[in-house]
Amino acid sequence: MRKTDFRVKRTEKSIRGNSDFGRFKSHYEQRRKREARSKLMIMAIGIILLTVLILFFAQARQPQTANPTNELKFENVELKL
Amino acid sequence: MGEYDTHTDLEEEKVWIAASKLDIGGFEPLYKHYYDEIYRFIYRRTDSQVLAEDLCANTFYKALRNISKYEFRGKPFGHWLYRIAGNEVNRHYRKRRPLFIIDHQKVSEPLGIERSETHDIEKKLRFVFTQLSETDIWFIELKYFEGLTFKELSIRLDQGESAVKMRHYRLLDKMKTLLQERYEED
């Protein structure tokens, strides 16, 4: 366990921060909005990645057919000599 | 400031908590009631007013964000706030050495350290606080630095008043004995 650094000094009687509730309220609302936006972004990125992944695997699972374009067919060809 | 005279204040706090669950504005009385106390709790562990303000804002932000999960169990709301504030401070000191400010003016007299030995006060207080657990330090902090009465302490710690008094005297006794053993031999 880390040792605490004890400092001995006189603390001011009137030590107080800025307890303005209006400031806290606007800070809270902004932070909540920011958090909601980043949550939404993460969800959107997740959905896109998932879709890409699903498409990729669906493609990979399709049976490979023999390449028909290279075959030459002479079924209805009449040879006249 | 977060001070209690009777249990009816706890009932009032229960109403404030319920109001906070409905609307941000409902949180204002709780915020105003506890802000300075939590601020000083953090300041004593950071020695920086700017940092204390930041961590204090984080503490109240997290409290309000999670207030819907908070269940009133007869303990003051401050109990929960202190826990959040403690976690915020610990998170800040994750890779650094934690610190604590001891206000010698408030604690040297009950420990029987005379003002004439000013040069020794620092050494003695640092030694005696090193021997205490975190909960003991918090007890001393509430009693001497925040100036809570035994009644307020009993509500804050959810213990009987006589148990709190007993704990206080035992703790002072322990600290005095530690000082005697260490410094009267020299």
Short mmCIF file of N, CA and C in Angstrom, two decimals, chain A residues 1-36, chain B residues 24 27-28 31 35-36 39-40 43 47 53 58 60-61 64-65 93-105 122 125-126 129-130 134 137:
data_model
loop_
_atom_site.label_atom_id
_atom_site.label_comp_id
_atom_site.label_asym_id
_atom_site.label_seq_id
_atom_site.Cartn_x
_atom_site.Cartn_y
_atom_site.Cartn_z
N MET A 1 0.84 -1.21 0.00
CA MET A 1 0.00 0.00 0.00
C MET A 1 0.87 1.26 0.00
N ARG A 2 0.45 2.27 -0.79
CA ARG A 2 1.25 3.49 -0.86
C ARG A 2 1.11 4.31 0.41
N LYS A 3 2.21 4.89 0.83
CA LYS A 3 2.17 5.69 2.05
C LYS A 3 1.62 7.08 1.75
N THR A 4 0.81 7.55 2.68
CA THR A 4 0.25 8.90 2.50
C THR A 4 1.30 9.95 2.89
N ASP A 5 1.30 11.03 2.13
CA ASP A 5 2.20 12.13 2.44
C ASP A 5 1.41 13.10 3.33
N PHE A 6 1.73 13.12 4.61
CA PHE A 6 1.01 14.00 5.54
C PHE A 6 1.66 15.38 5.58
N ARG A 7 0.87 16.40 5.27
CA ARG A 7 1.39 17.77 5.34
C ARG A 7 0.73 18.49 6.50
N VAL A 8 1.55 19.07 7.34
CA VAL A 8 1.00 19.78 8.50
C VAL A 8 0.97 21.26 8.18
N LYS A 9 -0.21 21.81 8.12
CA LYS A 9 -0.32 23.26 7.91
C LYS A 9 -1.68 23.76 8.36
N ARG A 10 -1.73 25.05 8.53
CA ARG A 10 -3.00 25.63 8.98
C ARG A 10 -3.87 25.84 7.75
N THR A 11 -5.08 25.30 7.81
CA THR A 11 -5.98 25.51 6.67
C THR A 11 -6.87 26.71 6.98
N GLU A 12 -7.12 27.49 5.97
CA GLU A 12 -7.95 28.68 6.15
C GLU A 12 -9.34 28.27 6.65
N LYS A 13 -9.87 29.07 7.55
CA LYS A 13 -11.20 28.76 8.09
C LYS A 13 -12.27 28.82 7.00
N SER A 14 -12.03 29.76 6.08
CA SER A 14 -13.09 29.99 5.10
C SER A 14 -12.81 29.33 3.76
N ILE A 15 -12.15 28.18 3.77
CA ILE A 15 -11.89 27.51 2.50
C ILE A 15 -13.20 27.00 1.91
N ARG A 16 -13.55 27.52 0.79
CA ARG A 16 -14.76 27.05 0.11
C ARG A 16 -14.60 27.23 -1.39
N GLY A 17 -15.22 26.32 -2.12
CA GLY A 17 -15.14 26.40 -3.57
C GLY A 17 -16.30 27.20 -4.12
N ASN A 18 -16.51 27.08 -5.40
CA ASN A 18 -17.61 27.82 -6.02
C ASN A 18 -18.87 26.95 -5.98
N SER A 19 -19.74 27.25 -5.05
CA SER A 19 -20.91 26.39 -4.87
C SER A 19 -22.14 26.90 -5.61
N ASP A 20 -21.91 27.65 -6.70
CA ASP A 20 -23.02 28.20 -7.47
C ASP A 20 -23.76 27.06 -8.19
N PHE A 21 -25.00 26.85 -7.80
CA PHE A 21 -25.76 25.70 -8.35
C PHE A 21 -26.08 25.89 -9.84
N GLY A 22 -26.32 27.13 -10.25
CA GLY A 22 -26.62 27.41 -11.67
C GLY A 22 -25.49 26.94 -12.57
N ARG A 23 -24.26 27.23 -12.13
CA ARG A 23 -23.07 26.83 -12.90
C ARG A 23 -22.98 25.30 -12.96
N PHE A 24 -23.24 24.68 -11.81
CA PHE A 24 -23.19 23.21 -11.75
C PHE A 24 -24.24 22.61 -12.68
N LYS A 25 -25.44 23.22 -12.67
CA LYS A 25 -26.55 22.70 -13.47
C LYS A 25 -26.22 22.73 -14.97
N SER A 26 -25.67 23.87 -15.41
CA SER A 26 -25.38 23.96 -16.85
C SER A 26 -24.21 23.02 -17.20
N HIS A 27 -23.25 22.91 -16.31
CA HIS A 27 -22.13 22.00 -16.51
C HIS A 27 -22.64 20.56 -16.59
N TYR A 28 -23.60 20.24 -15.72
CA TYR A 28 -24.17 18.88 -15.69
C TYR A 28 -24.90 18.57 -16.99
N GLU A 29 -25.73 19.53 -17.42
CA GLU A 29 -26.52 19.30 -18.64
C GLU A 29 -25.63 19.15 -19.87
N GLN A 30 -24.60 20.02 -19.97
CA GLN A 30 -23.65 19.92 -21.10
C GLN A 30 -22.94 18.59 -21.10
N ARG A 31 -22.50 18.17 -19.92
CA ARG A 31 -21.75 16.91 -19.82
C ARG A 31 -22.62 15.71 -20.17
N ARG A 32 -23.89 15.78 -19.74
CA ARG A 32 -24.83 14.69 -20.05
C ARG A 32 -25.05 14.59 -21.55
N LYS A 33 -25.20 15.78 -22.20
CA LYS A 33 -25.41 15.81 -23.65
C LYS A 33 -24.20 15.22 -24.36
N ARG A 34 -23.01 15.65 -23.92
CA ARG A 34 -21.76 15.17 -24.51
C ARG A 34 -21.64 13.65 -24.37
N GLU A 35 -21.98 13.17 -23.19
CA GLU A 35 -21.91 11.72 -22.94
C GLU A 35 -22.90 10.96 -23.81
N ALA A 36 -24.13 11.53 -23.94
CA ALA A 36 -25.16 10.87 -24.74
C ALA A 36 -24.72 10.82 -26.21
N ILE B 24 -33.63 18.06 -11.96
CA ILE B 24 -32.28 18.50 -11.58
C ILE B 24 -32.36 19.59 -10.50
N PHE B 27 -32.16 18.96 -6.80
CA PHE B 27 -30.87 18.58 -6.21
C PHE B 27 -30.22 19.76 -5.48
N GLU B 28 -30.72 20.96 -5.75
CA GLU B 28 -30.08 22.17 -5.22
C GLU B 28 -29.90 22.17 -3.69
N TYR B 31 -27.07 19.86 -2.76
CA TYR B 31 -25.81 20.41 -3.26
C TYR B 31 -25.31 21.51 -2.32
N TYR B 35 -21.92 20.93 -0.24
CA TYR B 35 -20.81 21.34 -1.11
C TYR B 35 -19.53 21.68 -0.34
N ASP B 36 -19.63 22.60 0.63
CA ASP B 36 -18.42 23.06 1.32
C ASP B 36 -17.71 21.93 2.06
N TYR B 39 -16.07 19.71 -0.44
CA TYR B 39 -14.96 20.47 -1.02
C TYR B 39 -13.74 20.43 -0.08
N ARG B 40 -13.98 20.67 1.20
CA ARG B 40 -12.87 20.67 2.16
C ARG B 40 -12.28 19.28 2.33
N TYR B 43 -10.11 18.96 -0.60
CA TYR B 43 -8.99 19.90 -0.50
C TYR B 43 -7.91 19.36 0.44
N ASP B 47 -4.52 19.49 -1.53
CA ASP B 47 -3.77 20.72 -1.26
C ASP B 47 -3.81 21.65 -2.48
N GLU B 53 -11.83 21.78 -6.68
CA GLU B 53 -13.06 22.20 -7.36
C GLU B 53 -13.44 21.22 -8.46
N ASN B 58 -16.92 16.70 -10.12
CA ASN B 58 -17.09 15.31 -10.57
C ASN B 58 -17.93 14.51 -9.57
N PHE B 60 -20.24 15.58 -7.42
CA PHE B 60 -21.66 15.92 -7.46
C PHE B 60 -22.30 15.50 -8.79
N TYR B 61 -21.49 15.54 -9.85
CA TYR B 61 -22.01 15.08 -11.15
C TYR B 61 -22.39 13.60 -11.06
N LEU B 64 -25.50 13.02 -8.86
CA LEU B 64 -26.77 13.35 -9.51
C LEU B 64 -27.11 12.36 -10.63
N ARG B 65 -26.07 11.94 -11.37
CA ARG B 65 -26.31 11.01 -12.48
C ARG B 65 -26.85 9.67 -11.97
N TYR B 93 -5.13 9.77 -7.51
CA TYR B 93 -3.82 9.37 -6.97
C TYR B 93 -3.42 7.96 -7.35
N ARG B 94 -4.05 7.42 -8.37
CA ARG B 94 -3.79 6.03 -8.75
C ARG B 94 -2.29 5.77 -8.95
N LYS B 95 -1.62 6.72 -9.54
CA LYS B 95 -0.19 6.50 -9.80
C LYS B 95 0.70 7.42 -8.97
N ARG B 96 0.09 8.14 -8.06
CA ARG B 96 0.89 9.05 -7.24
C ARG B 96 0.68 8.74 -5.76
N ARG B 97 1.48 9.40 -4.96
CA ARG B 97 1.38 9.19 -3.52
C ARG B 97 0.26 10.06 -2.95
N PRO B 98 -0.71 9.44 -2.25
CA PRO B 98 -1.81 10.26 -1.71
C PRO B 98 -1.31 11.22 -0.64
N LEU B 99 -2.04 12.30 -0.44
CA LEU B 99 -1.63 13.22 0.63
C LEU B 99 -2.80 13.62 1.50
N PHE B 100 -2.46 14.12 2.67
CA PHE B 100 -3.50 14.56 3.60
C PHE B 100 -2.97 15.75 4.39
N ILE B 101 -3.79 16.80 4.47
CA ILE B 101 -3.36 17.99 5.22
C ILE B 101 -3.88 17.89 6.66
N ILE B 102 -2.95 18.01 7.58
CA ILE B 102 -3.34 18.01 9.00
C ILE B 102 -3.30 19.46 9.49
N ASP B 103 -4.45 19.93 9.94
CA ASP B 103 -4.51 21.29 10.47
C ASP B 103 -4.06 21.24 11.93
N HIS B 104 -2.80 21.62 12.17
CA HIS B 104 -2.23 21.47 13.51
C HIS B 104 -2.95 22.29 14.57
N GLN B 105 -3.53 23.41 14.15
CA GLN B 105 -4.20 24.26 15.13
C GLN B 105 -5.41 23.60 15.74
N GLU B 122 4.98 19.34 13.84
CA GLU B 122 4.90 18.70 12.51
C GLU B 122 5.32 17.25 12.58
N LEU B 125 2.81 15.13 14.74
CA LEU B 125 1.52 14.87 14.09
C LEU B 125 1.67 13.93 12.91
N ARG B 126 2.73 14.14 12.15
CA ARG B 126 2.96 13.26 10.99
C ARG B 126 3.13 11.82 11.46
N PHE B 129 -0.37 10.36 12.80
CA PHE B 129 -1.36 10.12 11.73
C PHE B 129 -0.95 8.93 10.85
N THR B 130 0.35 8.70 10.74
CA THR B 130 0.82 7.55 9.95
C THR B 130 0.34 6.23 10.57
N GLU B 134 -7.57 4.59 7.78
CA GLU B 134 -8.30 5.62 7.03
C GLU B 134 -9.58 6.05 7.74
N ILE B 137 -8.78 8.33 10.61
CA ILE B 137 -8.45 9.68 10.13
C ILE B 137 -9.74 10.42 9.79
#
